[in-house]
Amino acid sequence: MTRPVPALPERPTIDGLEPKWAGRWDAMGVYDFDRSRPRAEVFAIDTPPPTVSGSLHVGHVFSYTHTDAVARYQRMRGRTVFYPMGWDDNGLPTERRVQNHYGVRCDPSLPYDPDFEPPERPGDRQIPVSRRTFIELCERLAREDEAAFEALWRRLGLSVDWSMTYQTIDADARATAQRAFLRNLARGEAYLSEAPTLWDVTFRTAVAQAELEDRERPAAYHRLLFERADGTDLEIATTRPELLPACVALVAHPDDERHRPLFGTTARTPVFGVEVPVLAHRTADPEKGSGIAMVCTFGDTTDVMWWRELQLPTRAVIGWDGRFVADPPAGLDTEPARAAYAELAGATAHTARERMVAMLREQGRTAGDPQPIVHAVKFYEKGDKPLEIVTTRQWYLRNGGRDPELRAALLKRGRELQWHPEYMRARYESWVEGLNGDWLISRQRFFGVPFPVWYRLDERGETVTDAPITADESALPVDPSTDVPPGYSEAQRGVPGGFTGDPDVMDTWATSSLTPQIAGRWERDDDLFARVFPMDLRPQAHDIIRTWLFSTIVRSHLEHEVLPWRHAALSGWILDPDRKKMSKSKGNVVTPMALLEEFGSDAVRYWAASARPGTDTAFDPGQMKIGRRLAIKILNASRFALSAGAAPGNVTAALDQALLAELATTVDAATAALDDFDYARALEVTERFFWHFCDDYLELVKARAYGEHGDEAAASARAGLGTALSVLLRLFAPFLPFVTEEVWSWWQEGSVHRAPWPKAADLRGQAGAADPDVLTSATDVITVVRRAKSEAKLSMRAEVRRAVIAAPRAVLDRLALAEADIRSAGRIQDIDVREQDGEAVEVAVTF
RNA sequence: GGGCGCGUAGCUCAGCGGGAGAGCACUCGGCUUACACCCGAGCGGUCGCAGGUUCGAACCCUGCCGCGCCCACCA
């Protein structure tokens, strides 16, 4: 039977494959999720929704490629892959982008203007717009960005099912976040609390522990002179003298001999003359500063701890805007104290510090000059001013931060999860162990998911916070600033005896911690949710273990009492050539689309897939060139093999059987690596085999495949070529989806991405009992012949008159099986063999 | 301060108990029944340092040095 000759292109090229195949895959539904399949046949991926605040960068291309390789592998293994894309468009990044892009700012006090149109170009001054207008602009810009993101992902060849795309701000996501919150509230896991809160004065919002970062900042110890009860001076070192009016106590270590006599007595603050107690606390450090600290409400989190544990009064001085409040705190009762405070009122912390120090100096209440130091200060990771601590009412979600049982349960979840690479688990553990409070989930911002609650107003119009009115689950999503709570009418909004909506929105992580529930349509499609949840894989970058990964586990643990996924695959970062993390803010970043256009998507994917899981990797166009070369080689080698008649069939020659035996080993290695999410290893072993196939096997058999040694011998060679090519294309398909699909289409039916993953056992069956080392020995001989030609500065095509091979009997036997191929490949006229002892194989060549 | 990871050829990295490897770069040669976006050959390393375990260590143990990251109550 003759097979149809494949339609081979004259000069194949990898250029233009991306749009061609992206379009066909979409039309053919190659990556559609089949929701009729049972859970055991589903591979569900909790795709990271990229932040929509500008553009994707090389790091995204890098890590999403890793996930895509795994998705494609699982699909070829016969699973139906649940692989949605999401856009993380809620939250501060979008707000900031909208402010800059349109030149506007949100003023919630303004009424909605339906005809508002932003200017073509942002002006010098930001235009105030209503909350609703602001949100509309956020949505508009997000949609534009999302379209550009999708185009990039399609060009990169991500095998996502685009029918399942979600946005973290869309109605379904809002409803899901609100539903989960209401359930948390009903179970007592979410609660409202008025407490000192880390506060960003620029964005005027509370910030959670997970969003903090330390930055080294220059500061100085100022030594202030307090007055002991007996009238003598007491030196107190502080880096924040401006907080003196907020001082509520002095604290030293209980064993500190210097200060022990003072415990139980009081001291007076300089300038303000306020009497404060001297107290002992085990966490006071005798080595630090003067060994005795002033406790202010609040300078840092240590102050908060002492304030809480020692039950101290509150004398807050810093307001929401970071400036000193107008009225002096309680305790500043004397006229001089009030006058001194008036100097600080309205000032920023920086200005207040200068004025406070000046006043202290004038009154002779400092000891010596300030001593400069450098110390770590807490910042909001997206902010550029140090955080203050402000007492506010906020929503919290229990996360084990103040509950040892829950913390232990969450640590246990971390041990249940399979981490790739394994050592990333340590980051989770140290984070959970270091939690110092519950998760603050409310933000005083606009573009986010509102809390689905309202509060009663009493007869005087004061908000009653202890019994929030909750939305009905069936009404979700709600916006309490426009929707009305059950049993009320809009006329009652904001009036005494009526209601008011909760003004805050949820932390972006409070939404994205629910990506499995959002994508799996929890409570909206029970059948789907049961088929995909808990999911198989959470791929993500290692820097958001403490935020996204941890918070997702918290939500799943609280709501479903189960781990949200079985595996977590952590990807590294892309580093600049100078080894710094590559990020947009640093500029000079190559845009991904330009890379895809220059090298081709397969080439860029090759670079990404070459990096070890979890490892930070240098941006390396050199690797992309190699990937491009590999893709072109696949094209050319395939065309050549097919033009020589490559087609699956029975292999009868020992050399061909040996090839398939070697290939079986490669299939085993690649399969084991991908089962372990080690895409890089799978690619490496496949690539190594492929070059061996091209350089050695193809060279050895091409004459035979062309029929120079007879029809039967040719048939075996063509079967060896065809079988190996089919397997190799499938092994490469997860990494180089475009070129493999192109070649597949020349001679096979359907998509290679729906073809079954190769089975080593099948190859071993075809290889039979032949000596698997025949190919190795033949390769050794032609390598020596090539070297001889190189050294003689001859063309590879030069004729060899005679080759004398001296080798052990076993090797000679193997070579005999492939002698005709060796002669053709080396252009050798006569081969003489001589048996010798030992392992060595020697070849003497005469031209 | 605690933890994790990494230091192997000029560069990027693999190898993690028994012959020091790959690709790039470099040198030399070659238009070979596909591929000059190519092919062949070659040069190149006290495997961070110092001890220890072992018949044997790049690989295991200890200490140190350097780099990166994570965490930490930062007066």
mmCIF file of N, CA, C and O in Angstrom, chain A residues 118-147:
data_model
loop_
_atom_site.group_PDB
_atom_site.id
_atom_site.type_symbol
_atom_site.label_atom_id
_atom_site.label_comp_id
_atom_site.label_asym_id
_atom_site.label_seq_id
_atom_site.Cartn_x
_atom_site.Cartn_y
_atom_site.Cartn_z
ATOM 1 N N PRO A 118 -13.357 62.282 29.356
ATOM 2 C CA PRO A 118 -12.016 62.751 29.748
ATOM 3 C C PRO A 118 -11.355 63.471 28.585
ATOM 4 O O PRO A 118 -11.677 63.218 27.428
ATOM 5 N N PRO A 119 -10.429 64.388 28.875
ATOM 6 C CA PRO A 119 -9.718 65.086 27.802
ATOM 7 C C PRO A 119 -8.841 64.137 27.013
ATOM 8 O O PRO A 119 -8.504 63.047 27.477
ATOM 9 N N GLU A 120 -8.478 64.550 25.807
ATOM 10 C CA GLU A 120 -7.612 63.729 24.948
ATOM 11 C C GLU A 120 -6.301 63.399 25.650
ATOM 12 O O GLU A 120 -5.838 62.276 25.637
ATOM 13 N N ARG A 121 -5.741 64.479 26.240
ATOM 14 C CA ARG A 121 -4.489 64.304 26.963
ATOM 15 C C ARG A 121 -4.686 64.778 28.387
ATOM 16 O O ARG A 121 -5.429 65.725 28.613
ATOM 17 N N PRO A 122 -4.049 64.107 29.326
ATOM 18 C CA PRO A 122 -4.204 64.553 30.707
ATOM 19 C C PRO A 122 -3.640 65.957 30.881
ATOM 20 O O PRO A 122 -2.592 66.296 30.325
ATOM 21 N N GLY A 123 -4.365 66.786 31.633
ATOM 22 C CA GLY A 123 -3.913 68.153 31.867
ATOM 23 C C GLY A 123 -2.935 68.225 33.028
ATOM 24 O O GLY A 123 -2.559 67.206 33.615
ATOM 25 N N ASP A 124 -2.538 69.444 33.339
ATOM 26 C CA ASP A 124 -1.595 69.623 34.437
ATOM 27 C C ASP A 124 -2.246 69.331 35.786
ATOM 28 O O ASP A 124 -1.597 68.836 36.695
ATOM 29 N N ARG A 125 -3.529 69.696 35.878
ATOM 30 C CA ARG A 125 -4.231 69.461 37.145
ATOM 31 C C ARG A 125 -5.229 68.334 36.958
ATOM 32 O O ARG A 125 -5.926 68.270 35.949
ATOM 33 N N GLN A 126 -5.296 67.444 37.940
ATOM 34 C CA GLN A 126 -6.230 66.329 37.829
ATOM 35 C C GLN A 126 -7.662 66.839 37.982
ATOM 36 O O GLN A 126 -7.960 67.644 38.866
ATOM 37 N N ILE A 127 -8.541 66.344 37.094
ATOM 38 C CA ILE A 127 -9.944 66.751 37.137
ATOM 39 C C ILE A 127 -10.668 65.874 38.150
ATOM 40 O O ILE A 127 -10.625 64.645 38.045
ATOM 41 N N PRO A 128 -11.351 66.482 39.123
ATOM 42 C CA PRO A 128 -12.119 65.657 40.064
ATOM 43 C C PRO A 128 -13.360 65.087 39.387
ATOM 44 O O PRO A 128 -14.061 65.808 38.666
ATOM 45 N N VAL A 129 -13.587 63.798 39.576
ATOM 46 C CA VAL A 129 -14.771 63.158 38.993
ATOM 47 C C VAL A 129 -15.477 62.343 40.070
ATOM 48 O O VAL A 129 -14.881 61.980 41.083
ATOM 49 N N SER A 130 -16.739 62.032 39.806
ATOM 50 C CA SER A 130 -17.517 61.265 40.783
ATOM 51 C C SER A 130 -16.992 59.839 40.849
ATOM 52 O O SER A 130 -16.297 59.362 39.947
ATOM 53 N N ARG A 131 -17.363 59.162 41.918
ATOM 54 C CA ARG A 131 -16.946 57.783 42.114
ATOM 55 C C ARG A 131 -17.419 56.914 40.954
ATOM 56 O O ARG A 131 -16.667 56.095 40.437
ATOM 57 N N ARG A 132 -18.649 57.126 40.524
ATOM 58 C CA ARG A 132 -19.179 56.295 39.447
ATOM 59 C C ARG A 132 -18.420 56.539 38.133
ATOM 60 O O ARG A 132 -18.079 55.598 37.411
ATOM 61 N N THR A 133 -18.157 57.817 37.849
ATOM 62 C CA THR A 133 -17.388 58.136 36.641
ATOM 63 C C THR A 133 -16.001 57.506 36.722
ATOM 64 O O THR A 133 -15.493 56.939 35.750
ATOM 65 N N PHE A 134 -15.410 57.620 37.886
ATOM 66 C CA PHE A 134 -14.065 57.081 38.072
ATOM 67 C C PHE A 134 -14.055 55.577 37.800
ATOM 68 O O PHE A 134 -13.179 55.055 37.098
ATOM 69 N N ILE A 135 -15.043 54.889 38.329
ATOM 70 C CA ILE A 135 -15.113 53.442 38.129
ATOM 71 C C ILE A 135 -15.350 53.117 36.653
ATOM 72 O O ILE A 135 -14.758 52.180 36.111
ATOM 73 N N GLU A 136 -16.175 53.936 35.995
ATOM 74 C CA GLU A 136 -16.400 53.704 34.562
ATOM 75 C C GLU A 136 -15.100 53.855 33.768
ATOM 76 O O GLU A 136 -14.833 53.084 32.848
ATOM 77 N N LEU A 137 -14.311 54.847 34.151
ATOM 78 C CA LEU A 137 -13.040 55.036 33.449
ATOM 79 C C LEU A 137 -12.098 53.866 33.729
ATOM 80 O O LEU A 137 -11.365 53.418 32.843
ATOM 81 N N CYS A 138 -12.118 53.369 34.951
ATOM 82 C CA CYS A 138 -11.308 52.193 35.284
ATOM 83 C C CYS A 138 -11.698 51.016 34.396
ATOM 84 O O CYS A 138 -10.849 50.317 33.835
ATOM 85 N N GLU A 139 -13.006 50.809 34.272
ATOM 86 C CA GLU A 139 -13.473 49.675 33.478
ATOM 87 C C GLU A 139 -13.110 49.843 32.009
ATOM 88 O O GLU A 139 -12.723 48.888 31.335
ATOM 89 N N ARG A 140 -13.209 51.072 31.540
ATOM 90 C CA ARG A 140 -12.923 51.334 30.133
ATOM 91 C C ARG A 140 -11.448 51.071 29.803
ATOM 92 O O ARG A 140 -11.129 50.384 28.838
ATOM 93 N N LEU A 141 -10.589 51.600 30.650
ATOM 94 C CA LEU A 141 -9.166 51.419 30.392
ATOM 95 C C LEU A 141 -8.773 49.950 30.560
ATOM 96 O O LEU A 141 -7.965 49.412 29.805
ATOM 97 N N ALA A 142 -9.372 49.295 31.543
ATOM 98 C CA ALA A 142 -9.068 47.889 31.776
ATOM 99 C C ALA A 142 -9.430 47.057 30.548
ATOM 100 O O ALA A 142 -8.680 46.167 30.150
ATOM 101 N N ARG A 143 -10.576 47.364 29.943
ATOM 102 C CA ARG A 143 -10.982 46.600 28.757
ATOM 103 C C ARG A 143 -9.970 46.750 27.628
ATOM 104 O O ARG A 143 -9.637 45.787 26.940
ATOM 105 N N GLU A 144 -9.482 47.967 27.444
ATOM 106 C CA GLU A 144 -8.475 48.173 26.397
ATOM 107 C C GLU A 144 -7.221 47.359 26.672
ATOM 108 O O GLU A 144 -6.675 46.706 25.789
ATOM 109 N N ASP A 145 -6.771 47.413 27.920
ATOM 110 C CA ASP A 145 -5.564 46.674 28.287
ATOM 111 C C ASP A 145 -5.770 45.173 28.105
ATOM 112 O O ASP A 145 -4.889 44.451 27.632
ATOM 113 N N GLU A 146 -6.956 44.714 28.499
ATOM 114 C CA GLU A 146 -7.214 43.283 28.454
ATOM 115 C C GLU A 146 -7.215 42.757 27.024
ATOM 116 O O GLU A 146 -6.729 41.649 26.765
ATOM 117 N N ALA A 147 -7.719 43.565 26.107
ATOM 118 C CA ALA A 147 -7.701 43.146 24.700
ATOM 119 C C ALA A 147 -6.254 42.990 24.223
ATOM 120 O O ALA A 147 -5.914 42.038 23.506
#
